[in-house]
Amino acid sequence: MAGDKPTTDSGRQLYEILPEVYRTRDSYESGGQGDLAQFLDACGTLLDRLRATLDQRLADSFPDNPPQGPSCQPWLIPYFAQLLDVRLVSPDEHGRRDEVANAVAWRQRKGTLAAIEQIAEAVGQMEVEIQEGWRRIAVTPRIGMPRLPAGALGEDAAFDERAEHPLWAARHPALPTTTVDFRRPAGAVQVAVAEDAFPANPTAKRTTFSG
């Protein structure tokens, strides 16, 4: 305690609810010795410890990473994991907390792109971007699959009129943009898209990073 005012949180609260006349008599300015403030400060020390114990008991009931306040003690995390049948793999304490706290939600969304990305970020405690393999490989159209008319894509209708000709068929605008044409190995595929829009090309990189 410093001066004639309590320094503990509970001690200050008790001191502030006292009538002004008692605080004035206890202050140094009025000739007091601060005995009342010291007594309330001693009571406040015990009350603060009781409050901290109760807060920790409450925090020990939840294995997550709270935005503020105390979190559960680290030695409790394996017990939470055993209750939920979670195999902890993250070497970081925050990662293990996320593994247990999100176990049920991740199981409900098992196999989805969002769940895989969240698991990787929680385990590694770093920003992760998931790339689906099928978006990064070249594809070819199925034989006999109907195609949109070239006119609907703003191209020359001759592509439809000469669809039986191999050279015209290989360059039909309705084919997938990554269709491999070995007769033109150096030809680059260009996809016209609006400004600030994702290209329709499946091989184009797509990111979920903000900004």
PDB file of C-alpha atoms in Angstrom:
ATOM      1  CA  MET A   1       0.000   0.000   0.000  1.00  0.00           C
ATOM      2  CA  ALA A   2       1.266   3.453  -0.915  1.00  0.00           C
ATOM      3  CA  GLY A   3       0.019   6.476   1.028  1.00  0.00           C
ATOM      4  CA  ASP A   4      -3.434   6.483   2.515  1.00  0.00           C
ATOM      5  CA  LYS A   5      -5.187   4.743  -0.412  1.00  0.00           C
ATOM      6  CA  PRO A   6      -5.550   0.975  -1.010  1.00  0.00           C
ATOM      7  CA  THR A   7      -3.656  -0.475  -3.964  1.00  0.00           C
ATOM      8  CA  THR A   8      -5.541  -3.747  -4.500  1.00  0.00           C
ATOM      9  CA  ASP A   9      -8.585  -3.859  -6.782  1.00  0.00           C
ATOM     10  CA  SER A  10     -10.965  -5.148  -4.131  1.00  0.00           C
ATOM     11  CA  GLY A  11      -9.465  -2.828  -1.522  1.00  0.00           C
ATOM     12  CA  ARG A  12     -10.124   0.202  -3.726  1.00  0.00           C
ATOM     13  CA  GLN A  13     -13.700  -0.911  -4.333  1.00  0.00           C
ATOM     14  CA  LEU A  14     -14.334  -1.309  -0.608  1.00  0.00           C
ATOM     15  CA  TYR A  15     -12.693   2.036   0.103  1.00  0.00           C
ATOM     16  CA  GLU A  16     -14.772   3.863  -2.514  1.00  0.00           C
ATOM     17  CA  ILE A  17     -18.118   2.650  -1.141  1.00  0.00           C
ATOM     18  CA  LEU A  18     -17.337   3.986   2.340  1.00  0.00           C
ATOM     19  CA  PRO A  19     -19.004   7.254   3.342  1.00  0.00           C
ATOM     20  CA  GLU A  20     -16.858  10.273   2.575  1.00  0.00           C
ATOM     21  CA  VAL A  21     -16.620  11.230   6.244  1.00  0.00           C
ATOM     22  CA  TYR A  22     -14.640   8.075   7.114  1.00  0.00           C
ATOM     23  CA  ARG A  23     -12.292   8.442   4.165  1.00  0.00           C
ATOM     24  CA  THR A  24     -11.644  12.057   5.088  1.00  0.00           C
ATOM     25  CA  ARG A  25     -10.835  11.240   8.721  1.00  0.00           C
ATOM     26  CA  ASP A  26      -8.504   8.435   7.603  1.00  0.00           C
ATOM     27  CA  SER A  27      -6.536  10.562   5.108  1.00  0.00           C
ATOM     28  CA  TYR A  28      -3.166  12.105   5.908  1.00  0.00           C
ATOM     29  CA  GLU A  29      -4.464  15.546   5.008  1.00  0.00           C
ATOM     30  CA  SER A  30      -6.952  15.421   7.891  1.00  0.00           C
ATOM     31  CA  GLY A  31      -4.457  14.056  10.396  1.00  0.00           C
ATOM     32  CA  GLY A  32      -5.340  10.399   9.945  1.00  0.00           C
ATOM     33  CA  GLN A  33      -2.865   7.525   9.779  1.00  0.00           C
ATOM     34  CA  GLY A  34      -4.472   5.560   6.951  1.00  0.00           C
ATOM     35  CA  ASP A  35      -5.324   2.663   9.259  1.00  0.00           C
ATOM     36  CA  LEU A  36      -8.711   2.104   7.658  1.00  0.00           C
ATOM     37  CA  ALA A  37      -7.179   2.067   4.180  1.00  0.00           C
ATOM     38  CA  GLN A  38      -4.548  -0.433   5.315  1.00  0.00           C
ATOM     39  CA  PHE A  39      -7.214  -2.695   6.784  1.00  0.00           C
ATOM     40  CA  LEU A  40      -9.271  -2.610   3.586  1.00  0.00           C
ATOM     41  CA  ASP A  41      -6.136  -3.195   1.524  1.00  0.00           C
ATOM     42  CA  ALA A  42      -5.368  -6.333   3.541  1.00  0.00           C
ATOM     43  CA  CYS A  43      -8.920  -7.558   2.973  1.00  0.00           C
ATOM     44  CA  GLY A  44      -8.576  -6.691  -0.702  1.00  0.00           C
ATOM     45  CA  THR A  45      -5.466  -8.866  -1.054  1.00  0.00           C
ATOM     46  CA  LEU A  46      -7.415 -11.926   0.076  1.00  0.00           C
ATOM     47  CA  LEU A  47     -10.458 -11.038  -2.025  1.00  0.00           C
ATOM     48  CA  ASP A  48      -8.295 -10.524  -5.123  1.00  0.00           C
ATOM     49  CA  ARG A  49      -6.784 -13.973  -4.679  1.00  0.00           C
ATOM     50  CA  LEU A  50     -10.228 -15.513  -4.263  1.00  0.00           C
ATOM     51  CA  ARG A  51     -11.403 -13.739  -7.421  1.00  0.00           C
ATOM     52  CA  ALA A  52      -8.352 -14.912  -9.373  1.00  0.00           C
ATOM     53  CA  THR A  53      -8.958 -18.485  -8.195  1.00  0.00           C
ATOM     54  CA  LEU A  54     -12.589 -18.393  -9.316  1.00  0.00           C
ATOM     55  CA  ASP A  55     -11.624 -16.871 -12.673  1.00  0.00           C
ATOM     56  CA  GLN A  56      -9.043 -19.609 -13.203  1.00  0.00           C
ATOM     57  CA  ARG A  57     -11.546 -22.315 -12.269  1.00  0.00           C
ATOM     58  CA  LEU A  58     -13.921 -20.923 -14.883  1.00  0.00           C
ATOM     59  CA  ALA A  59     -11.161 -20.698 -17.500  1.00  0.00           C
ATOM     60  CA  ASP A  60     -10.143 -24.307 -16.795  1.00  0.00           C
ATOM     61  CA  SER A  61     -13.529 -25.417 -18.138  1.00  0.00           C
ATOM     62  CA  PHE A  62     -12.746 -24.251 -21.686  1.00  0.00           C
ATOM     63  CA  PRO A  63      -9.684 -25.295 -23.740  1.00  0.00           C
ATOM     64  CA  ASP A  64      -9.822 -22.479 -26.308  1.00  0.00           C
ATOM     65  CA  ASN A  65      -7.703 -19.339 -26.712  1.00  0.00           C
ATOM     66  CA  PRO A  66      -9.805 -16.534 -25.198  1.00  0.00           C
ATOM     67  CA  PRO A  67      -9.295 -13.048 -26.669  1.00  0.00           C
ATOM     68  CA  GLN A  68      -8.778 -11.707 -23.157  1.00  0.00           C
ATOM     69  CA  GLY A  69      -8.607 -12.990 -19.614  1.00  0.00           C
ATOM     70  CA  PRO A  70      -7.065 -16.214 -18.307  1.00  0.00           C
ATOM     71  CA  SER A  71      -6.997 -19.446 -20.287  1.00  0.00           C
ATOM     72  CA  CYS A  72      -7.042 -23.009 -19.036  1.00  0.00           C
ATOM     73  CA  GLN A  73      -3.839 -24.396 -17.581  1.00  0.00           C
ATOM     74  CA  PRO A  74      -1.653 -26.256 -20.113  1.00  0.00           C
ATOM     75  CA  TRP A  75      -1.678 -29.531 -18.190  1.00  0.00           C
ATOM     76  CA  LEU A  76      -5.456 -29.786 -18.736  1.00  0.00           C
ATOM     77  CA  ILE A  77      -5.270 -29.769 -22.552  1.00  0.00           C
ATOM     78  CA  PRO A  78      -4.435 -33.515 -22.928  1.00  0.00           C
ATOM     79  CA  TYR A  79      -7.445 -34.381 -20.757  1.00  0.00           C
ATOM     80  CA  PHE A  80      -9.757 -32.307 -22.954  1.00  0.00           C
ATOM     81  CA  ALA A  81      -8.224 -33.991 -26.000  1.00  0.00           C
ATOM     82  CA  GLN A  82      -8.890 -37.433 -24.529  1.00  0.00           C
ATOM     83  CA  LEU A  83     -12.532 -36.552 -23.877  1.00  0.00           C
ATOM     84  CA  LEU A  84     -13.018 -35.525 -27.523  1.00  0.00           C
ATOM     85  CA  ASP A  85     -10.770 -38.249 -28.978  1.00  0.00           C
ATOM     86  CA  VAL A  86      -8.357 -35.686 -30.429  1.00  0.00           C
ATOM     87  CA  ARG A  87      -4.784 -36.589 -31.335  1.00  0.00           C
ATOM     88  CA  LEU A  88      -2.690 -33.517 -30.607  1.00  0.00           C
ATOM     89  CA  VAL A  89      -0.032 -32.866 -33.242  1.00  0.00           C
ATOM     90  CA  SER A  90       0.766 -29.164 -32.907  1.00  0.00           C
ATOM     91  CA  PRO A  91       4.043 -28.381 -31.097  1.00  0.00           C
ATOM     92  CA  ASP A  92       2.675 -24.996 -30.031  1.00  0.00           C
ATOM     93  CA  GLU A  93       0.448 -24.553 -26.987  1.00  0.00           C
ATOM     94  CA  HIS A  94      -1.921 -22.200 -28.816  1.00  0.00           C
ATOM     95  CA  GLY A  95      -2.141 -24.697 -31.650  1.00  0.00           C
ATOM     96  CA  ARG A  96      -3.075 -27.523 -29.278  1.00  0.00           C
ATOM     97  CA  ARG A  97      -5.780 -25.350 -27.759  1.00  0.00           C
ATOM     98  CA  ASP A  98      -7.203 -24.676 -31.223  1.00  0.00           C
ATOM     99  CA  GLU A  99      -7.098 -28.376 -32.073  1.00  0.00           C
ATOM    100  CA  VAL A 100      -9.256 -29.256 -29.072  1.00  0.00           C
ATOM    101  CA  ALA A 101     -11.572 -26.241 -29.251  1.00  0.00           C
ATOM    102  CA  ASN A 102     -12.372 -26.747 -32.958  1.00  0.00           C
ATOM    103  CA  ALA A 103     -12.394 -30.550 -33.048  1.00  0.00           C
ATOM    104  CA  VAL A 104     -16.176 -30.905 -33.360  1.00  0.00           C
ATOM    105  CA  ALA A 105     -16.533 -28.147 -35.968  1.00  0.00           C
ATOM    106  CA  TRP A 106     -13.696 -29.562 -38.068  1.00  0.00           C
ATOM    107  CA  ARG A 107     -15.208 -33.039 -38.010  1.00  0.00           C
ATOM    108  CA  GLN A 108     -18.528 -31.682 -39.213  1.00  0.00           C
ATOM    109  CA  ARG A 109     -16.767 -30.008 -42.156  1.00  0.00           C
ATOM    110  CA  LYS A 110     -14.219 -32.765 -42.741  1.00  0.00           C
ATOM    111  CA  GLY A 111     -12.730 -32.703 -46.222  1.00  0.00           C
ATOM    112  CA  THR A 112     -13.772 -29.162 -47.121  1.00  0.00           C
ATOM    113  CA  LEU A 113     -11.235 -26.612 -48.284  1.00  0.00           C
ATOM    114  CA  ALA A 114     -12.009 -24.229 -45.408  1.00  0.00           C
ATOM    115  CA  ALA A 115     -11.560 -26.938 -42.764  1.00  0.00           C
ATOM    116  CA  ILE A 116      -8.238 -28.104 -44.218  1.00  0.00           C
ATOM    117  CA  GLU A 117      -6.926 -24.552 -44.277  1.00  0.00           C
ATOM    118  CA  GLN A 118      -8.018 -23.887 -40.684  1.00  0.00           C
ATOM    119  CA  ILE A 119      -6.425 -27.115 -39.441  1.00  0.00           C
ATOM    120  CA  ALA A 120      -3.136 -26.330 -41.164  1.00  0.00           C
ATOM    121  CA  GLU A 121      -3.083 -22.800 -39.749  1.00  0.00           C
ATOM    122  CA  ALA A 122      -3.919 -24.013 -36.237  1.00  0.00           C
ATOM    123  CA  VAL A 123      -1.312 -26.776 -36.209  1.00  0.00           C
ATOM    124  CA  GLY A 124       1.469 -24.691 -37.711  1.00  0.00           C
ATOM    125  CA  GLN A 125       0.433 -21.344 -36.198  1.00  0.00           C
ATOM    126  CA  MET A 126       1.139 -19.608 -39.498  1.00  0.00           C
ATOM    127  CA  GLU A 127      -0.830 -18.360 -42.472  1.00  0.00           C
ATOM    128  CA  VAL A 128      -1.569 -21.155 -44.938  1.00  0.00           C
ATOM    129  CA  GLU A 129      -3.021 -21.192 -48.433  1.00  0.00           C
ATOM    130  CA  ILE A 130      -4.479 -24.417 -49.817  1.00  0.00           C
ATOM    131  CA  GLN A 131      -4.217 -25.088 -53.544  1.00  0.00           C
ATOM    132  CA  GLU A 132      -6.506 -27.751 -54.974  1.00  0.00           C
ATOM    133  CA  GLY A 133      -4.659 -29.973 -57.395  1.00  0.00           C
ATOM    134  CA  TRP A 134      -7.440 -30.178 -59.953  1.00  0.00           C
ATOM    135  CA  ARG A 135      -7.248 -26.411 -60.412  1.00  0.00           C
ATOM    136  CA  ARG A 136      -3.599 -26.629 -61.412  1.00  0.00           C
ATOM    137  CA  ILE A 137      -3.597 -29.429 -63.979  1.00  0.00           C
ATOM    138  CA  ALA A 138      -4.348 -29.411 -67.674  1.00  0.00           C
ATOM    139  CA  VAL A 139      -7.606 -31.036 -68.725  1.00  0.00           C
ATOM    140  CA  THR A 140      -9.053 -32.295 -71.985  1.00  0.00           C
ATOM    141  CA  PRO A 141     -12.725 -32.405 -72.987  1.00  0.00           C
ATOM    142  CA  ARG A 142     -14.674 -35.629 -72.971  1.00  0.00           C
ATOM    143  CA  ILE A 143     -15.361 -37.196 -76.314  1.00  0.00           C
ATOM    144  CA  GLY A 144     -18.863 -36.399 -77.479  1.00  0.00           C
ATOM    145  CA  MET A 145     -19.490 -33.741 -74.832  1.00  0.00           C
ATOM    146  CA  PRO A 146     -21.785 -31.025 -76.222  1.00  0.00           C
ATOM    147  CA  ARG A 147     -20.187 -27.610 -76.539  1.00  0.00           C
ATOM    148  CA  LEU A 148     -21.613 -24.133 -76.565  1.00  0.00           C
ATOM    149  CA  PRO A 149     -21.947 -22.598 -80.027  1.00  0.00           C
ATOM    150  CA  ALA A 150     -19.016 -20.444 -80.996  1.00  0.00           C
ATOM    151  CA  GLY A 151     -21.392 -17.577 -81.712  1.00  0.00           C
ATOM    152  CA  ALA A 152     -22.548 -17.578 -78.079  1.00  0.00           C
ATOM    153  CA  LEU A 153     -18.947 -16.916 -77.094  1.00  0.00           C
ATOM    154  CA  GLY A 154     -18.518 -14.090 -79.563  1.00  0.00           C
ATOM    155  CA  GLU A 155     -16.409 -16.142 -81.976  1.00  0.00           C
ATOM    156  CA  ASP A 156     -16.679 -16.960 -85.656  1.00  0.00           C
ATOM    157  CA  ALA A 157     -19.566 -19.318 -86.480  1.00  0.00           C
ATOM    158  CA  ALA A 158     -17.203 -21.163 -88.824  1.00  0.00           C
ATOM    159  CA  PHE A 159     -16.018 -23.173 -85.811  1.00  0.00           C
ATOM    160  CA  ASP A 160     -19.444 -24.817 -85.663  1.00  0.00           C
ATOM    161  CA  GLU A 161     -19.804 -25.216 -89.421  1.00  0.00           C
ATOM    162  CA  ARG A 162     -16.440 -26.961 -89.681  1.00  0.00           C
ATOM    163  CA  ALA A 163     -16.647 -28.869 -86.389  1.00  0.00           C
ATOM    164  CA  GLU A 164     -15.779 -32.127 -88.161  1.00  0.00           C
ATOM    165  CA  HIS A 165     -12.438 -30.757 -89.317  1.00  0.00           C
ATOM    166  CA  PRO A 166      -9.705 -31.651 -86.776  1.00  0.00           C
ATOM    167  CA  LEU A 167      -7.889 -28.319 -87.066  1.00  0.00           C
ATOM    168  CA  TRP A 168     -11.060 -26.323 -86.448  1.00  0.00           C
ATOM    169  CA  ALA A 169     -12.320 -28.690 -83.747  1.00  0.00           C
ATOM    170  CA  ALA A 170      -9.050 -28.417 -81.815  1.00  0.00           C
ATOM    171  CA  ARG A 171      -9.403 -24.635 -81.661  1.00  0.00           C
ATOM    172  CA  HIS A 172     -13.093 -24.470 -80.787  1.00  0.00           C
ATOM    173  CA  PRO A 173     -13.606 -21.621 -78.249  1.00  0.00           C
ATOM    174  CA  ALA A 174     -15.904 -23.745 -76.064  1.00  0.00           C
ATOM    175  CA  LEU A 175     -13.141 -26.213 -75.220  1.00  0.00           C
ATOM    176  CA  PRO A 176     -11.647 -25.976 -71.706  1.00  0.00           C
ATOM    177  CA  THR A 177      -9.068 -23.224 -71.561  1.00  0.00           C
ATOM    178  CA  THR A 178      -6.305 -25.615 -70.548  1.00  0.00           C
ATOM    179  CA  THR A 179      -6.900 -28.194 -73.256  1.00  0.00           C
ATOM    180  CA  VAL A 180      -3.519 -29.343 -74.498  1.00  0.00           C
ATOM    181  CA  ASP A 181      -2.859 -28.875 -78.197  1.00  0.00           C
ATOM    182  CA  PHE A 182       0.424 -30.628 -78.979  1.00  0.00           C
ATOM    183  CA  ARG A 183       0.427 -29.162 -82.469  1.00  0.00           C
ATOM    184  CA  ARG A 184       0.924 -25.731 -80.901  1.00  0.00           C
ATOM    185  CA  PRO A 185       3.279 -26.388 -77.984  1.00  0.00           C
ATOM    186  CA  ALA A 186       4.364 -22.749 -77.790  1.00  0.00           C
ATOM    187  CA  GLY A 187       0.884 -21.282 -77.929  1.00  0.00           C
ATOM    188  CA  ALA A 188      -0.131 -19.460 -74.754  1.00  0.00           C
ATOM    189  CA  VAL A 189      -3.716 -19.588 -73.568  1.00  0.00           C
ATOM    190  CA  GLN A 190      -5.156 -16.142 -72.932  1.00  0.00           C
ATOM    191  CA  VAL A 191      -8.458 -15.660 -71.143  1.00  0.00           C
ATOM    192  CA  ALA A 192     -10.221 -12.331 -71.506  1.00  0.00           C
ATOM    193  CA  VAL A 193     -11.852 -11.296 -68.227  1.00  0.00           C
ATOM    194  CA  ALA A 194     -13.243  -8.096 -66.810  1.00  0.00           C
ATOM    195  CA  GLU A 195     -11.036  -5.890 -64.674  1.00  0.00           C
ATOM    196  CA  ASP A 196     -10.738  -6.991 -61.006  1.00  0.00           C
ATOM    197  CA  ALA A 197     -12.333 -10.367 -61.829  1.00  0.00           C
ATOM    198  CA  PHE A 198     -11.018 -13.910 -61.466  1.00  0.00           C
ATOM    199  CA  PRO A 199     -10.164 -15.608 -64.767  1.00  0.00           C
ATOM    200  CA  ALA A 200     -12.191 -18.625 -65.797  1.00  0.00           C
ATOM    201  CA  ASN A 201      -8.967 -20.540 -66.343  1.00  0.00           C
ATOM    202  CA  PRO A 202      -8.878 -23.405 -63.781  1.00  0.00           C
ATOM    203  CA  THR A 203      -5.088 -23.139 -63.594  1.00  0.00           C
ATOM    204  CA  ALA A 204      -5.219 -19.522 -62.469  1.00  0.00           C
ATOM    205  CA  LYS A 205      -4.043 -19.056 -58.917  1.00  0.00           C
ATOM    206  CA  ARG A 206      -6.753 -18.187 -56.447  1.00  0.00           C
ATOM    207  CA  THR A 207      -5.922 -16.992 -52.966  1.00  0.00           C
ATOM    208  CA  THR A 208      -7.952 -16.464 -49.819  1.00  0.00           C
ATOM    209  CA  PHE A 209      -5.490 -14.007 -48.296  1.00  0.00           C
ATOM    210  CA  SER A 210      -7.100 -10.736 -47.294  1.00  0.00           C
ATOM    211  CA  GLY A 211      -6.064  -7.753 -49.369  1.00  0.00           C
TER     212      GLY A 211
END
